[in-house]
């Protein structure tokens, strides 16, 4: 075992202090207090890089807190965090700018018949801010003795010749624009570890490197969506009318546009966040086909719909942000060929990094926490044989029901992508019975069609970015690279350079007729550009630790 006082070498290193990583660290430290566990996160403070809805299923979080913080129900912070429960569950279909129809009767009937989308029922779930949840779990982790280090970004995972992880490499601090060391340069250390837990969230940098280096495979291509979200402060009357226990999920307008073009997968969300704030968001599958589509435009249109407007009109946006969701489902979970493990040897993949989002209900938080519980238990039981960790972890994830749940939604997103939401959603009812089928990655489906509902005014990305409170040290090398500028010329001719339009932070600009990531310090770390550039021509790497958004209540 590693020396517990030297953090260049630890027993267990967790990359990512989101719900998955913190749940793993808490479980392990609670079950095996003598093991040194270090969690690193690129955010300046716990919760700063976490954005979600969020409706939280209670089972796994109760299991975690009952085990690690027995008296948590008496704790004031926990009482505030878990004070809102869903008592009114609206699923609406928005037809045009004014009409809306409840889909709850159909969903309840589907639930009674155990049909996939019958899972879209949220009564008695908690309504939480993931930034606050993560902040709270960080406190629990520290209380049980976990070493939590924020502002530390990992850029690579190191393997030995057998494919076993030996540690991770942190990002250098203090390089100039040109990459040359400045006087305050500090080289990124290598943190060695006996076991590595990858819990970086969606499209994890180290996770994807590990999948490639260790030869893991996905049976189907990973697919993504982007969620753009604002917290809006409204009047007492508007909030009272919305109520503190209501959640709204809306399909249709403005992204289902069957009459005037191909529909997009996704929809709007509205959740009460307390203190007269309503979270309003728009989630859109990255397989949209319109070259000029910006998800923020769809969010604006959603806010103008008669149903939504009554609650948020005249309100003040107090926070904003964007993040991707992994949507490929069961067949997109990365596995090791010979063992089927979700990881390999002493390395395991958790939460959104593994793709544990159930697309029947667009929820991943409970599975992220469940996977953390499984990882903590697996490490405890395999401390003397960490080469068997990934297999044991996968067994426990299965035992916890995460994979069964993922199986219920297998093929869902692929069916919708292949046939479009209109035909694909009803067809997805039979998705579980269909054989596995793959579809092209999101970036390949761009066309030269126009999004006809684009608002007249461009979305104000500067204000949105300010609401995410995002910041990076300006002088560092850009963490975004365009691989082949010649492809941008072709992209300009075919699609008018969509990265400039869809990046929610306005990072890309034309400078002297060349597209550049001109404002990398505005980046929200959503990674959409890496997955939606139609020429697969953008790479996102992790910037210096501590940079990026500073979400407080997202
Ligand atoms: C708009 C939106 C709405 C959603 N709504 C819901 C909902 O209502 N209910 C639900 O259950 N789920 C919802 N989800 C999904 C849910 O948020 C995720 O499933 C969940 O956050 C996954 O947790 P995680 O710990 O795996 O990842 P994350 O929460 O993404 O945490 C990953 C952490 O890793 C850190 N990190 C990443 N890379 C590095 C690195 N290289 N070095 C150091 N640190 C790193 C990040 O800073 C971050 O803190 C929603 C998601 C979105 C985007
Ligand atoms: S980076 Fe990608 S999306 Fe942007 S102009 Fe170049 S090819 Fe097009
Ligand atoms: S540059 Fe890329 S990762 Fe950053 S905010 Fe824009 S789309 Fe997201």
Coordinates of C-alpha atoms and ligand atoms in Angstrom, one line a residue:
X1 CA 0.0 0.0 0.0
X2 CA 1.1 3.6 -0.6
X3 CA 2.4 5.9 2.0
X4 CA -0.6 7.8 3.2
X5 CA 1.3 11.1 3.8
X6 CA 2.8 11.5 0.3
X7 CA 0.2 12.5 -2.2
X8 CA 2.4 11.8 -5.2
X9 CA 1.5 8.2 -4.4
X10 CA -1.8 7.2 -3.0
X11 CA -3.6 3.9 -2.6
X12 CA -6.8 4.9 -4.5
X13 CA -7.0 8.0 -6.8
X14 CA -10.5 9.1 -7.8
X15 CA -10.5 11.5 -10.8
X16 CA -13.6 13.7 -10.6
X17 CA -15.5 14.9 -7.5
X18 CA -19.0 14.7 -8.9
X19 CA -21.7 12.5 -7.3
X20 CA -20.1 9.3 -8.7
X21 CA -16.5 10.0 -7.6
X22 CA -17.5 11.3 -4.2
X23 CA -19.8 8.4 -3.5
X24 CA -17.0 6.0 -4.3
X25 CA -14.5 7.8 -2.1
X26 CA -17.0 8.1 0.8
X27 CA -18.0 4.4 0.6
X28 CA -14.4 3.2 0.5
X29 CA -13.2 5.4 3.3
X30 CA -16.1 4.4 5.5
X31 CA -15.7 0.7 4.8
X32 CA -11.9 0.8 4.9
X33 CA -10.7 3.7 7.1
X34 CA -7.1 2.7 6.8
X35 CA -6.9 3.1 3.1
X36 CA -5.8 6.5 1.8
X37 CA -8.2 7.9 -0.8
X38 CA -7.6 11.0 -2.8
X39 CA -10.2 12.7 -5.0
X40 CA -9.1 15.4 -7.5
X41 CA -11.3 17.8 -9.4
X42 CA -10.5 20.4 -12.0
X43 CA -13.0 22.9 -10.5
X44 CA -11.9 25.6 -8.1
X45 CA -14.5 24.5 -5.5
X46 CA -16.7 21.4 -5.1
X47 CA -19.8 21.7 -7.3
X48 CA -18.4 24.4 -9.6
X49 CA -18.3 22.2 -12.7
X50 CA -21.5 20.2 -12.0
X51 CA -24.7 21.1 -13.9
X52 CA -27.8 19.0 -14.0
X53 CA -31.7 19.3 -13.7
X54 CA -32.1 17.8 -11.2
X55 CA -34.7 15.3 -10.2
X56 CA -33.0 12.8 -7.9
X57 CA -34.3 9.3 -7.2
X58 CA -33.9 8.8 -3.5
X59 CA -32.7 5.1 -3.1
X60 CA -28.9 5.3 -3.7
X61 CA -28.4 8.7 -2.0
X62 CA -30.2 7.4 1.1
X63 CA -28.1 4.2 1.1
X64 CA -24.9 6.4 0.9
X65 CA -25.8 8.9 3.6
X66 CA -27.3 6.2 5.9
X67 CA -24.0 4.4 5.7
X68 CA -21.7 7.4 5.9
X69 CA -23.6 10.1 7.9
X70 CA -26.1 8.3 10.0
X71 CA -27.7 11.5 11.5
X72 CA -27.9 13.3 8.1
X73 CA -31.7 13.8 8.4
X74 CA -31.1 16.1 11.4
X75 CA -28.4 18.1 9.6
X76 CA -29.5 21.6 8.6
X77 CA -27.6 21.6 5.3
X78 CA -29.1 18.3 4.3
X79 CA -32.6 19.4 5.3
X80 CA -32.3 22.4 3.0
X81 CA -30.8 20.4 0.2
X82 CA -33.5 17.8 0.2
X83 CA -36.4 20.1 1.2
X84 CA -38.2 19.8 -2.2
X85 CA -40.0 16.7 -3.3
X86 CA -42.0 16.2 -6.5
X87 CA -45.7 16.4 -5.8
X88 CA -46.8 17.5 -9.3
X89 CA -45.4 15.8 -12.3
X90 CA -46.2 17.4 -15.6
X91 CA -45.1 15.9 -18.9
X92 CA -46.4 18.1 -21.7
X93 CA -46.5 18.2 -25.5
X94 CA -46.1 21.7 -26.8
X95 CA -47.9 22.2 -30.1
X96 CA -46.7 25.6 -31.5
X97 CA -46.2 28.7 -29.4
X98 CA -49.4 28.5 -27.4
X99 CA -51.0 25.1 -27.1
X100 CA -49.9 22.4 -24.6
X101 CA -51.3 18.9 -23.9
X102 CA -50.6 16.7 -20.9
X103 CA -49.0 13.4 -21.8
X104 CA -49.4 12.1 -18.2
X105 CA -52.4 9.8 -19.0
X106 CA -50.3 8.0 -21.7
X107 CA -47.3 7.9 -19.5
X108 CA -49.2 6.4 -16.5
X109 CA -50.8 3.8 -18.9
X110 CA -47.3 3.0 -20.1
X111 CA -46.1 2.7 -16.5
X112 CA -49.0 0.3 -15.7
X113 CA -48.0 -1.8 -18.8
X114 CA -44.3 -1.6 -17.9
X115 CA -43.5 0.1 -21.2
X116 CA -40.2 2.0 -21.3
X117 CA -41.4 5.6 -21.3
X118 CA -43.7 4.8 -18.4
X119 CA -40.5 5.4 -16.3
X120 CA -40.9 9.1 -16.9
X121 CA -42.7 9.5 -13.6
X122 CA -41.0 11.4 -10.8
X123 CA -43.4 11.6 -7.9
X124 CA -41.6 11.6 -4.5
X125 CA -38.1 12.2 -6.1
X126 CA -36.1 15.0 -4.7
X127 CA -35.6 18.3 -6.7
X128 CA -32.0 19.3 -6.1
X129 CA -29.2 21.5 -7.4
X130 CA -26.3 19.2 -8.3
X131 CA -23.8 21.9 -7.4
X132 CA -25.2 22.0 -3.9
X133 CA -25.5 18.2 -3.7
X134 CA -21.8 17.9 -4.7
X135 CA -20.8 20.6 -2.2
X136 CA -22.7 18.6 0.5
X137 CA -21.1 15.3 -0.5
X138 CA -17.7 16.9 -0.5
X139 CA -18.3 17.8 3.2
X140 CA -19.4 14.3 4.0
X141 CA -16.2 13.0 2.2
X142 CA -14.0 15.2 4.3
X143 CA -15.7 14.2 7.5
X144 CA -15.0 10.5 6.9
X145 CA -11.3 11.3 6.0
X146 CA -11.2 11.5 2.2
X147 CA -8.5 13.8 0.9
X148 CA -10.3 16.1 -1.6
X149 CA -8.1 18.3 -3.8
X150 CA -9.9 20.8 -6.0
X151 CA -8.2 22.9 -8.6
X152 CA -6.2 19.8 -9.8
X153 CA -6.8 18.8 -13.4
X154 CA -5.6 15.4 -14.8
X155 CA -4.5 15.3 -18.4
X156 CA -3.5 11.7 -18.9
X157 CA -3.7 8.2 -17.4
X158 CA -0.5 6.2 -17.3
X159 CA -0.5 2.4 -17.9
X160 CA 2.3 -0.2 -17.6
X161 CA 3.0 -2.7 -20.3
X162 CA 0.2 -5.1 -19.1
X163 CA -2.4 -2.4 -19.4
X164 CA -2.7 -1.8 -15.7
X165 CA -2.9 1.9 -14.6
X166 CA 0.0 3.2 -12.6
X167 CA -1.3 6.7 -12.0
X168 CA -2.3 10.0 -13.7
X169 CA -0.4 13.0 -14.9
X170 CA -1.7 16.4 -13.8
X171 CA -1.7 19.5 -16.0
X172 CA 1.3 21.8 -15.9
X173 CA 0.6 25.2 -14.3
X174 CA 2.2 28.4 -15.5
X175 CA 2.9 28.0 -19.3
X176 CA 2.5 31.0 -21.6
X177 CA 0.3 31.2 -24.7
X178 CA 3.1 29.7 -26.8
X179 CA 3.5 26.8 -24.4
X180 CA 6.8 28.1 -23.0
X181 CA 7.2 28.0 -19.2
X182 CA 6.8 31.3 -17.4
X183 CA 8.7 32.2 -14.2
X184 CA 5.9 30.7 -12.1
X185 CA 5.9 27.4 -14.0
X186 CA 5.1 24.3 -12.0
X187 CA 5.2 21.0 -13.9
X188 CA 2.2 18.8 -13.5
X189 CA 3.0 16.0 -11.2
X190 CA 2.5 12.3 -11.8
X191 CA 0.3 10.9 -9.0
X192 CA 0.9 7.2 -8.7
X193 CA -1.9 5.0 -7.4
X194 CA -2.7 1.3 -6.7
X195 CA -6.2 1.8 -8.1
X196 CA -7.7 4.5 -10.3
X197 CA -11.4 5.4 -10.4
X198 CA -12.5 7.4 -13.4
X199 CA -15.5 9.6 -12.6
X200 CA -15.0 12.5 -14.9
X201 CA -18.6 12.8 -16.1
X202 CA -19.6 12.9 -19.7
X203 CA -16.9 12.4 -22.4
X204 CA -14.1 12.2 -19.8
X205 CA -10.7 13.1 -21.1
X206 CA -8.8 10.4 -19.2
X207 CA -11.7 7.9 -19.6
X208 CA -11.5 8.2 -23.4
X209 CA -7.7 7.9 -23.4
X210 CA -8.0 4.9 -21.1
X211 CA -10.5 3.2 -23.4
X212 CA -8.1 3.6 -26.3
X213 CA -4.9 2.7 -24.5
X214 CA -6.4 -0.3 -22.6
X215 CA -8.3 -1.6 -25.7
X216 CA -11.8 -1.3 -24.2
X217 CA -14.7 -1.4 -26.7
X218 CA -18.2 0.0 -27.0
X219 CA -20.7 -2.2 -28.9
X220 CA -22.4 1.0 -30.2
X221 CA -21.2 4.5 -30.8
X222 CA -21.7 6.9 -27.8
X223 CA -24.3 9.6 -28.6
X224 CA -24.7 12.9 -26.8
X225 CA -27.0 15.7 -26.1
X226 CA -26.4 19.2 -24.7
X227 CA -28.4 20.8 -21.9
X228 CA -28.4 24.6 -21.7
X229 CA -30.0 25.9 -18.5
X230 CA -30.8 29.1 -16.7
X231 CA -31.9 29.8 -13.2
X232 CA -34.5 32.5 -13.3
X233 CA -35.5 34.6 -10.3
X234 CA -39.3 35.3 -10.6
X235 CA -41.9 37.1 -8.5
X236 CA -43.5 35.7 -5.4
X237 CA -46.8 35.2 -7.4
X238 CA -45.1 33.4 -10.3
X239 CA -43.2 31.1 -7.9
X240 CA -46.3 30.4 -5.8
X241 CA -48.3 29.6 -8.9
X242 CA -45.6 27.2 -10.2
X243 CA -45.2 25.7 -6.7
X244 CA -42.2 24.3 -4.9
X245 CA -42.9 20.7 -5.8
X246 CA -43.7 20.7 -9.5
X247 CA -41.5 19.5 -12.3
X248 CA -42.3 20.0 -16.0
X249 CA -40.8 18.1 -18.9
X250 CA -41.9 19.3 -22.3
X251 CA -41.6 17.8 -25.7
X252 CA -42.5 19.3 -29.0
X253 CA -42.1 23.0 -29.8
X254 CA -39.6 24.4 -30.6
X255 CA -37.4 21.4 -31.5
X256 CA -40.0 19.0 -32.9
X257 CA -40.5 20.6 -36.3
X258 CA -42.0 17.8 -38.4
X259 CA -43.9 20.2 -40.7
X260 CA -41.0 22.4 -41.6
X261 CA -38.0 20.0 -41.2
X262 CA -36.6 17.1 -39.3
X263 CA -37.4 17.0 -35.6
X264 CA -34.7 17.0 -33.0
X265 CA -34.7 14.8 -29.9
X266 CA -35.0 16.4 -26.5
X267 CA -37.2 18.9 -24.8
X268 CA -37.6 21.6 -22.2
X269 CA -37.4 21.3 -18.4
X270 CA -38.7 23.5 -15.5
X271 CA -37.8 22.8 -11.9
X272 CA -38.3 24.9 -8.8
X273 CA -35.0 25.7 -7.0
X274 CA -36.3 27.5 -3.9
X275 CA -35.8 31.2 -3.1
X276 CA -38.2 32.2 -6.0
X277 CA -35.9 30.6 -8.6
X278 CA -37.1 28.4 -11.4
X279 CA -34.6 26.4 -13.4
X280 CA -35.5 26.4 -17.1
X281 CA -33.5 24.3 -19.5
X282 CA -33.5 22.8 -23.0
X283 CA -31.9 19.5 -23.8
X284 CA -31.2 18.7 -27.5
X285 CA -29.7 15.5 -29.0
X286 CA -26.4 16.4 -30.8
X287 CA -27.7 14.6 -33.9
X288 CA -29.5 17.8 -35.0
X289 CA -29.2 18.3 -38.7
X290 CA -29.6 22.1 -39.0
X291 CA -26.2 23.8 -39.7
X292 CA -27.4 27.1 -38.1
X293 CA -29.0 25.6 -35.0
X294 CA -28.0 27.0 -31.5
X295 CA -29.6 25.2 -28.5
X296 CA -29.8 28.5 -26.7
X297 CA -32.2 29.8 -29.5
X298 CA -34.4 26.8 -28.7
X299 CA -34.2 27.7 -25.0
X300 CA -35.4 31.3 -25.8
X301 CA -38.3 30.0 -27.9
X302 CA -39.2 27.6 -25.1
X303 CA -39.3 30.5 -22.6
X304 CA -41.6 32.4 -25.0
X305 CA -44.2 29.5 -25.1
X306 CA -47.4 30.6 -23.4
X307 CA -47.2 27.8 -20.7
X308 CA -43.6 28.7 -19.7
X309 CA -43.9 32.4 -20.1
X310 CA -46.6 32.8 -17.4
X311 CA -44.0 31.6 -14.8
X312 CA -40.8 33.3 -16.0
X313 CA -41.8 36.4 -17.9
X314 CA -40.0 39.5 -16.5
X315 CA -37.8 37.3 -14.4
X316 CA -34.0 37.8 -14.0
X317 CA -31.5 35.2 -15.1
X318 CA -29.2 34.7 -12.1
X319 CA -27.2 31.7 -13.3
X320 CA -26.6 29.9 -16.6
X321 CA -24.6 27.1 -18.0
X322 CA -24.3 24.1 -20.4
X323 CA -23.2 20.5 -20.2
X324 CA -23.5 17.3 -22.2
X325 CA -25.3 14.1 -21.4
X326 CA -24.2 10.7 -22.7
X327 CA -27.2 9.1 -24.4
X328 CA -26.0 6.0 -26.2
X329 CA -27.3 3.8 -23.4
X330 CA -26.5 0.1 -22.6
X331 CA -24.6 -0.8 -25.8
X332 CA -22.4 2.3 -25.5
X333 CA -20.9 1.3 -22.1
X334 CA -17.2 0.7 -22.6
X335 CA -16.1 -2.9 -21.7
X336 CA -13.0 -4.9 -21.6
X337 CA -13.1 -7.7 -24.2
X338 CA -12.0 -10.8 -22.3
X339 CA -13.8 -10.0 -19.0
X340 CA -16.7 -7.7 -20.0
X341 CA -15.6 -5.5 -17.2
X342 CA -16.4 -1.8 -17.2
X343 CA -12.8 -0.9 -16.7
X344 CA -9.7 -3.1 -16.7
X345 CA -7.6 -4.6 -13.9
X346 CA -7.2 -1.9 -11.2
X347 CA -9.2 0.8 -13.1
X348 CA -12.9 1.3 -13.1
X349 CA -15.3 3.7 -15.0
X350 CA -18.2 5.3 -13.2
X351 CA -21.3 7.5 -13.7
X352 CA -21.6 9.5 -16.9
X353 CA -18.0 8.5 -17.9
X354 CA -19.4 5.0 -18.3
X355 CA -22.6 6.3 -19.8
X356 CA -25.0 5.2 -17.0
X357 CA -27.9 7.6 -18.1
X358 CA -31.3 5.9 -18.5
X359 CA -32.7 7.6 -21.6
X360 CA -36.3 6.4 -20.8
X361 CA -36.3 9.1 -18.1
X362 CA -33.1 11.1 -18.9
X363 CA -31.8 10.5 -15.4
X364 CA -28.2 9.5 -14.4
X365 CA -27.7 10.8 -10.9
X366 CA -29.0 7.8 -9.1
X367 CA -26.9 5.5 -11.3
X368 CA -23.8 7.7 -10.8
X369 CA -24.2 7.3 -7.0
X370 CA -25.0 3.6 -7.3
X371 CA -21.8 3.1 -9.4
X372 CA -19.9 5.0 -6.7
X373 CA -21.3 2.7 -4.0
X374 CA -20.3 -0.3 -6.1
X375 CA -16.8 1.0 -6.7
X376 CA -16.2 1.7 -3.0
X377 CA -17.4 -1.7 -2.0
X378 CA -15.4 -3.4 -4.8
X379 CA -12.2 -1.7 -3.8
X380 CA -12.7 -2.6 -0.1
X381 CA -13.2 -6.3 -1.0
X382 CA -10.3 -6.4 -3.5
X383 CA -7.7 -4.4 -1.6
X384 CA -5.4 -7.4 -1.6
X385 CA -6.0 -8.2 -5.3
X386 CA -6.6 -4.9 -7.1
X387 CA -6.1 -6.5 -10.5
X388 CA -9.5 -8.1 -10.0
X389 CA -11.1 -4.8 -9.2
X390 CA -12.8 -4.0 -12.5
X391 CA -14.5 -7.5 -12.6
X392 CA -15.7 -7.2 -9.1
X393 CA -17.0 -3.6 -9.7
X394 CA -18.9 -4.7 -12.7
X395 CA -20.5 -7.6 -10.7
X396 CA -21.6 -5.1 -8.0
X397 CA -22.9 -2.6 -10.6
X398 CA -25.0 -5.4 -12.0
X399 CA -26.1 -6.5 -8.5
X400 CA -27.2 -3.0 -7.8
X401 CA -29.6 -3.1 -10.7
X402 CA -27.8 -0.3 -12.7
X403 CA -27.3 -2.5 -15.8
X404 CA -30.8 -4.0 -15.6
X405 CA -32.1 -0.5 -15.7
X406 CA -29.9 0.4 -18.6
X407 CA -31.1 -2.7 -20.5
X408 CA -34.7 -1.4 -20.3
X409 CA -33.6 1.6 -22.4
X410 CA -31.3 -0.2 -24.8
X411 CA -31.8 0.9 -28.4
X412 CA -34.0 3.8 -27.3
X413 CA -31.8 6.6 -28.4
X414 CA -30.6 4.7 -31.5
X415 CA -34.2 4.1 -32.5
X416 CA -35.1 7.8 -32.1
X417 CA -31.9 8.9 -34.0
X418 CA -32.7 6.5 -36.9
X419 CA -36.4 7.2 -37.3
X420 CA -36.7 10.7 -35.8
X421 CA -38.7 11.5 -32.6
X422 CA -42.1 11.3 -34.3
X423 CA -41.8 7.7 -35.5
X424 CA -38.9 6.7 -33.3
X425 CA -40.5 7.4 -29.9
X426 CA -43.4 5.1 -30.4
X427 CA -41.2 2.6 -32.2
X428 CA -38.8 2.7 -29.2
X429 CA -41.4 0.8 -27.2
X430 CA -40.2 -2.3 -29.1
X431 CA -36.6 -1.2 -28.9
X432 CA -35.8 -3.7 -26.2
X433 CA -36.9 -6.5 -28.5
X434 CA -34.9 -5.2 -31.5
X435 CA -31.4 -6.6 -32.1
X436 CA -28.6 -4.2 -31.4
X437 CA -28.1 -1.7 -34.2
X438 CA -25.5 1.1 -34.5
X439 CA -25.9 4.5 -36.0
X440 CA -23.4 7.1 -37.1
X441 CA -21.8 9.5 -34.6
X442 CA -23.6 12.8 -34.0
X443 CA -21.1 14.9 -35.9
X444 CA -21.7 13.0 -39.2
X445 CA -25.3 14.0 -39.6
X446 CA -25.1 17.8 -40.2
X447 CA -26.9 19.1 -43.4
X448 CA -27.3 22.4 -45.1
X449 CA -30.9 22.7 -43.9
X450 CA -31.9 25.9 -42.0
X451 CA -33.5 25.9 -38.6
X452 CA -36.7 27.8 -39.4
X453 CA -37.5 28.8 -35.8
X454 CA -34.3 30.8 -35.3
X455 CA -35.2 34.0 -33.4
X456 CA -34.5 37.3 -35.2
X457 CA -32.0 38.4 -32.6
X458 CA -28.8 36.5 -31.9
X459 CA -28.7 34.9 -28.4
X460 CA -26.6 37.1 -26.0
X461 CA -23.8 34.6 -25.3
X462 CA -21.7 37.2 -23.4
X463 CA -24.3 37.6 -20.7
X464 CA -24.9 33.9 -20.6
X465 CA -21.2 33.2 -20.1
X466 CA -21.1 35.9 -17.4
X467 CA -23.9 34.1 -15.6
X468 CA -21.8 30.9 -15.6
X469 CA -19.0 33.0 -13.9
X470 CA -16.5 31.2 -16.1
X471 CA -12.8 32.2 -15.9
X472 CA -9.4 30.8 -16.9
X473 CA -5.9 32.2 -16.6
X474 CA -5.7 34.2 -19.8
X475 CA -2.1 33.5 -20.6
X476 CA -2.1 29.7 -20.6
X477 CA -2.0 27.8 -23.9
X478 CA -5.5 27.2 -25.5
X479 CA -7.1 24.0 -24.3
X480 CA -9.0 23.9 -27.6
X481 CA -7.4 23.0 -30.9
X482 CA -8.6 22.9 -34.4
X483 CA -6.8 20.0 -36.0
X484 CA -6.9 20.9 -39.7
X485 CA -7.7 24.5 -40.7
X486 CA -8.2 23.4 -44.3
X487 CA -11.3 21.5 -43.2
X488 CA -12.8 24.7 -41.8
X489 CA -12.7 26.2 -45.3
X490 CA -14.7 23.2 -46.6
X491 CA -17.0 23.5 -43.6
X492 CA -17.5 27.2 -44.3
X493 CA -18.7 26.4 -47.8
X494 CA -21.0 23.6 -46.7
X495 CA -22.2 24.5 -43.2
X496 CA -21.1 28.1 -42.5
X497 CA -18.8 27.1 -39.7
X498 CA -21.4 25.9 -37.1
X499 CA -19.0 25.9 -34.1
X500 CA -19.4 29.7 -34.1
X501 CA -23.1 29.3 -33.8
X502 CA -23.6 26.4 -31.4
X503 CA -20.8 26.9 -28.9
X504 CA -22.8 28.3 -25.9
X505 CA -20.0 30.5 -24.8
X506 CA -19.1 32.1 -28.1
X507 CA -15.6 30.7 -27.9
X508 CA -15.1 30.4 -31.7
X509 CA -14.7 33.4 -34.0
X510 CA -13.5 34.3 -37.5
X511 CA -10.2 36.1 -37.2
X512 CA -8.8 37.3 -40.5
X513 CA -11.0 34.8 -42.4
X514 CA -9.8 31.9 -40.2
X515 CA -11.9 30.2 -37.5
X516 CA -10.2 30.2 -34.2
X517 CA -11.0 29.3 -30.6
X518 CA -10.6 33.0 -29.9
X519 CA -12.0 33.1 -26.4
X520 CA -10.9 29.9 -24.7
X521 CA -11.2 31.6 -21.3
X522 CA -15.0 31.7 -21.8
X523 CA -15.2 27.9 -22.2
X524 CA -17.9 26.1 -20.0
X525 CA -16.2 22.7 -20.4
X526 CA -19.4 21.3 -22.1
X527 CA -17.3 19.6 -24.8
X528 CA -20.1 20.0 -27.4
X529 CA -17.6 21.3 -30.0
X530 CA -15.5 18.1 -29.8
X531 CA -18.6 16.0 -30.5
X532 CA -20.5 18.2 -33.0
X533 CA -18.0 19.8 -35.3
X534 CA -19.1 18.1 -38.6
X535 CA -15.6 17.4 -39.6
X536 CA -14.5 16.0 -36.2
X537 CA -11.9 18.7 -36.3
X538 CA -11.9 20.0 -32.7
X539 CA -10.1 18.5 -29.6
X540 CA -10.9 19.7 -26.1
X541 CA -8.2 19.0 -23.5
X542 CA -8.2 20.0 -19.9
X543 CA -7.0 23.5 -19.0
X544 CA -5.1 24.4 -15.8
X545 CA -6.9 23.4 -12.6
X546 CA -9.2 25.9 -11.1
X547 CA -10.4 27.4 -14.4
X548 CA -13.8 27.0 -15.9
X549 CA -17.4 27.8 -14.8
X550 CA -18.2 28.5 -11.1
X551 CA -21.7 27.1 -10.8
X552 CA -23.3 27.6 -7.4
X553 CA -26.8 26.3 -7.7
X554 CA -27.0 24.5 -11.1
Ligands
LIG1 C1 -29.1 19.6 -18.3 C2 -29.1 18.3 -17.6 C3 -30.1 17.9 -16.8 C4 -30.1 16.7 -16.2 N1 -31.1 16.3 -15.4 C5 -31.0 15.2 -14.6 C6 -32.1 14.9 -13.7 O1 -33.1 15.6 -13.6 N2 -32.0 13.7 -13.0 C7 -30.9 12.9 -13.1 O2 -30.8 11.9 -12.4 N3 -29.9 13.2 -13.9 C8 -29.9 14.3 -14.7 N4 -28.9 14.7 -15.5 C9 -27.7 13.8 -15.6 C10 -26.8 13.9 -14.4 O3 -26.5 15.2 -14.1 C11 -25.5 13.1 -14.5 O4 -25.9 11.7 -14.8 C12 -24.6 13.2 -13.3 O5 -24.2 14.5 -13.1 C13 -23.4 12.2 -13.4 O6 -22.6 12.4 -12.3 P1 -21.0 12.1 -12.5 O7 -20.4 12.2 -11.1 O8 -20.8 10.9 -13.2 O9 -20.4 13.3 -13.4 P2 -20.3 14.8 -13.1 O10 -21.4 15.3 -12.3 O11 -20.2 15.4 -14.5 O12 -19.0 15.1 -12.3 C14 -17.7 14.8 -13.0 C15 -16.6 15.6 -12.2 O13 -15.3 15.3 -12.8 C16 -14.5 16.5 -12.9 N5 -13.5 16.2 -13.9 C17 -13.8 15.9 -15.2 N6 -12.6 15.7 -15.9 C18 -11.6 15.9 -15.0 C19 -10.2 15.8 -15.1 N7 -9.6 15.4 -16.2 N8 -9.5 16.1 -14.0 C20 -10.1 16.5 -12.8 N9 -11.4 16.6 -12.7 C21 -12.2 16.2 -13.7 C22 -15.5 17.5 -13.2 O14 -15.0 18.8 -12.9 C23 -16.8 17.1 -12.4 O15 -16.8 17.8 -11.1 C24 -28.9 15.9 -16.2 C25 -27.8 16.3 -17.0 C26 -27.9 17.6 -17.6 C27 -26.6 18.1 -18.3
LIG2 S1 -13.8 23.8 -36.3 FE1 -15.2 22.3 -37.1 S2 -17.2 23.4 -37.1 FE2 -15.7 24.9 -36.8 S3 -15.3 25.7 -38.8 FE3 -13.8 24.1 -38.5 S4 -14.6 22.3 -39.3 FE4 -16.3 23.7 -39.1
LIG3 S1 -15.5 25.8 -26.6 FE1 -16.5 23.7 -26.7 S2 -16.4 23.0 -24.6 FE2 -16.1 25.2 -24.5 S3 -18.1 26.0 -24.2 FE3 -17.8 26.0 -26.4 S4 -18.6 24.1 -27.1 FE4 -18.4 23.9 -24.9

